[in-house]
PDB file of C-alpha atoms and ligand atoms in Angstrom:
ATOM      1  CA  MET A   1    -175.525  50.444  -2.120  1.00 86.00           C
ATOM      2  CA  ILE A   2    -172.754  50.054  -0.602  1.00 89.00           C
ATOM      3  CA  ALA A   3    -170.756  52.840   0.676  1.00 91.00           C
ATOM      4  CA  LEU A   4    -167.068  52.396  -0.055  1.00 90.00           C
ATOM      5  CA  GLU A   5    -163.948  54.813  -0.136  1.00 89.00           C
ATOM      6  CA  ILE A   6    -161.268  54.165  -1.925  1.00 87.00           C
ATOM      7  CA  GLY A   7    -158.202  56.802  -1.526  1.00 83.00           C
ATOM      8  CA  GLY A   8    -159.548  58.092   0.698  1.00 85.00           C
ATOM      9  CA  ARG A   9    -163.299  58.919  -1.620  1.00 87.00           C
ATOM     10  CA  ARG A  10    -166.789  57.193  -1.667  1.00 89.00           C
ATOM     11  CA  TYR A  11    -168.164  55.810  -4.092  1.00 90.00           C
ATOM     12  CA  GLU A  12    -171.535  54.070  -4.153  1.00 89.00           C
ATOM     13  CA  THR A  13    -172.177  51.744  -5.948  1.00 88.00           C
ATOM     14  CA  ALA A  14    -174.507  48.081  -5.247  1.00 88.00           C
ATOM     15  CA  SER A  15    -171.559  45.728  -7.238  1.00 89.00           C
ATOM     16  CA  PRO A  16    -168.741  46.708  -4.847  1.00 90.00           C
ATOM     17  CA  ASP A  17    -165.931  43.687  -5.807  1.00 90.00           C
ATOM     18  CA  LEU A  18    -167.530  44.846  -9.998  1.00 89.00           C
ATOM     19  CA  PHE A  19    -166.624  48.898  -8.660  1.00 89.00           C
ATOM     20  CA  ILE A  20    -163.933  47.340  -6.782  1.00 91.00           C
ATOM     21  CA  ALA A  21    -161.987  45.426 -10.212  1.00 88.00           C
ATOM     22  CA  GLY A  22    -163.624  47.667 -12.496  1.00 88.00           C
ATOM     23  CA  HIS A  23    -161.884  50.596 -10.204  1.00 89.00           C
ATOM     24  CA  ARG A  24    -158.359  49.014 -10.191  1.00 89.00           C
ATOM     25  CA  ALA A  25    -158.509  48.473 -13.844  1.00 87.00           C
ATOM     26  CA  GLY A  26    -159.547  52.081 -14.904  1.00 86.00           C
ATOM     27  CA  GLU A  27    -156.326  52.839 -12.604  1.00 86.00           C
ATOM     28  CA  ARG A  28    -154.592  50.906 -14.455  1.00 85.00           C
ATOM     29  CA  ALA A  29    -155.208  51.746 -17.108  1.00 83.00           C
ATOM     30  CA  GLY A  30    -155.637  55.761 -17.616  1.00 78.00           C
ATOM     31  CA  ARG A  31    -151.599  55.343 -16.594  1.00 77.00           C
ATOM     32  CA  ALA A  32    -150.614  53.587 -19.169  1.00 78.00           C
ATOM     33  CA  ALA A  33    -152.576  55.000 -21.534  1.00 72.00           C
ATOM     34  CA  GLU A  34    -154.450  52.904 -23.009  1.00 73.00           C
ATOM     35  CA  ASP A  35    -157.391  52.848 -25.325  1.00 72.00           C
ATOM     36  CA  THR A  36    -160.472  52.749 -23.136  1.00 79.00           C
ATOM     37  CA  ASP A  37    -162.743  52.361 -25.050  1.00 80.00           C
ATOM     38  CA  ALA A  38    -163.177  49.627 -26.164  1.00 82.00           C
ATOM     39  CA  TYR A  39    -163.038  48.440 -22.921  1.00 82.00           C
ATOM     40  CA  VAL A  40    -165.985  50.243 -21.424  1.00 84.00           C
ATOM     41  CA  ARG A  41    -167.406  49.352 -24.181  1.00 85.00           C
ATOM     42  CA  ALA A  42    -167.469  45.770 -23.568  1.00 85.00           C
ATOM     43  CA  LEU A  43    -168.446  45.572 -20.557  1.00 83.00           C
ATOM     44  CA  TYR A  44    -171.911  47.600 -21.046  1.00 82.00           C
ATOM     45  CA  ALA A  45    -172.869  45.312 -23.202  1.00 88.00           C
ATOM     46  CA  GLN A  46    -171.887  42.472 -20.448  1.00 85.00           C
ATOM     47  CA  GLY A  47    -174.624  44.968 -18.230  1.00 83.00           C
ATOM     48  CA  ASP A  48    -171.792  45.220 -15.287  1.00 82.00           C
ATOM     49  CA  HIS A  49    -172.963  48.876 -14.737  1.00 85.00           C
ATOM     50  CA  ALA A  50    -170.707  48.718 -11.016  1.00 87.00           C
ATOM     51  CA  ALA A  51    -168.341  47.466 -13.185  1.00 87.00           C
ATOM     52  CA  VAL A  52    -168.285  50.912 -15.993  1.00 88.00           C
ATOM     53  CA  ALA A  53    -168.647  53.110 -12.493  1.00 88.00           C
ATOM     54  CA  GLY A  54    -166.014  52.297 -11.120  1.00 89.00           C
ATOM     55  CA  TYR A  55    -163.128  52.032 -14.724  1.00 88.00           C
ATOM     56  CA  LEU A  56    -164.925  55.684 -15.138  1.00 87.00           C
ATOM     57  CA  HIS A  57    -163.312  56.577 -11.366  1.00 88.00           C
ATOM     58  CA  GLY A  58    -160.515  55.127 -11.686  1.00 88.00           C
ATOM     59  CA  LEU A  59    -159.083  57.169 -14.351  1.00 85.00           C
ATOM     60  CA  ALA A  60    -161.010  60.113 -13.770  1.00 84.00           C
ATOM     61  CA  SER A  61    -158.331  58.566 -10.439  1.00 85.00           C
ATOM     62  CA  ALA A  62    -155.676  57.991 -12.779  1.00 83.00           C
ATOM     63  CA  ALA A  63    -155.715  60.916 -13.983  1.00 79.00           C
ATOM     64  CA  ARG A  64    -155.727  63.184 -10.903  1.00 78.00           C
ATOM     65  CA  GLN A  65    -152.476  62.053 -10.136  1.00 78.00           C
ATOM     66  CA  GLN A  66    -150.005  62.759 -13.705  1.00 76.00           C
ATOM     67  CA  LEU A  67    -152.159  66.830 -13.398  1.00 71.00           C
ATOM     68  CA  PRO A  68    -150.438  69.681 -11.085  1.00 75.00           C
ATOM     69  CA  ARG A  69    -151.779  70.131  -8.201  1.00 77.00           C
ATOM     70  CA  HIS A  70    -154.438  72.628  -8.413  1.00 81.00           C
ATOM     71  CA  PRO A  71    -154.349  76.397  -5.680  1.00 82.00           C
ATOM     72  CA  ALA A  72    -157.216  76.318  -2.855  1.00 79.00           C
ATOM     73  CA  SER A  73    -159.252  78.407  -4.472  1.00 85.00           C
ATOM     74  CA  CYS A  74    -158.926  77.040  -8.445  1.00 86.00           C
ATOM     75  CA  THR A  75    -162.388  77.322 -10.137  1.00 88.00           C
ATOM     76  CA  CYS A  76    -162.225  75.327 -13.170  1.00 86.00           C
ATOM     77  CA  PRO A  77    -164.738  72.478 -12.917  1.00 87.00           C
ATOM     78  CA  ARG A  78    -163.094  69.736 -11.445  1.00 81.00           C
ATOM     79  CA  CYS A  79    -161.989  71.777  -8.172  1.00 85.00           C
ATOM     80  CA  LEU A  80    -165.290  73.001  -8.199  1.00 88.00           C
ATOM     81  CA  PHE A  81    -166.784  69.141  -8.316  1.00 87.00           C
ATOM     82  CA  ASP A  82    -163.927  68.817  -5.169  1.00 84.00           C
ATOM     83  CA  ARG A  83    -164.861  70.714  -3.944  1.00 85.00           C
ATOM     84  CA  ARG A  84    -168.584  70.202  -3.210  1.00 87.00           C
ATOM     85  CA  GLU A  85    -168.041  66.032  -3.040  1.00 84.00           C
ATOM     86  CA  LEU A  86    -166.369  67.637   0.086  1.00 80.00           C
ATOM     87  CA  ARG A  87    -169.008  69.893   1.205  1.00 85.00           C
ATOM     88  CA  GLU A  88    -172.445  66.845   0.648  1.00 84.00           C
ATOM     89  CA  SER A  89    -169.720  63.926   2.279  1.00 81.00           C
ATOM     90  CA  ILE A  90    -168.620  66.742   5.646  1.00 80.00           C
ATOM     91  CA  TYR A  91    -172.354  67.698   5.753  1.00 80.00           C
ATOM     92  CA  ARG A  92    -173.422  63.306   5.855  1.00 81.00           C
ATOM     93  CA  VAL A  93    -170.993  63.026   8.578  1.00 79.00           C
ATOM     94  CA  TRP A  94    -172.418  65.762   9.806  1.00 81.00           C
ATOM     95  CA  ARG A  95    -175.990  64.794   9.687  1.00 81.00           C
ATOM     96  CA  GLU A  96    -175.083  61.207  10.543  1.00 78.00           C
ATOM     97  CA  ALA A  97    -173.584  63.099  13.948  1.00 78.00           C
ATOM     98  CA  ALA A  98    -176.115  64.834  14.785  1.00 78.00           C
ATOM     99  CA  ALA A  99    -179.225  61.788  14.086  1.00 78.00           C
ATOM    100  CA  ALA A 100    -176.973  59.060  17.064  1.00 70.00           C
TER     101      ALA A 100
HETATM  102 ZN1  LIG B 201    -157.986  73.660 -11.130  1.00 72.40          ZN
END
């Protein structure tokens, strides 16, 4: 797996080019409110799993950009998920630094 950073978020994928292309397409589609299900199904049918993952993360990214900011203490599932991701990413960096 290869680590990627897009828009301040970390992702891991076996196929970075496909993932990035999928992410761009997902962000575009999310902003334009396109019908995205057919596109995801087509990518699955082609076996482009990295592109599917990138696309779904791109859609999520576009949705986050459209939503108002949540307060730091917000307990909605998205904020809980984001804070857990942040904690794990800080821990990963700390562990790598400690190992060096
Ligand atoms: Zn929230």
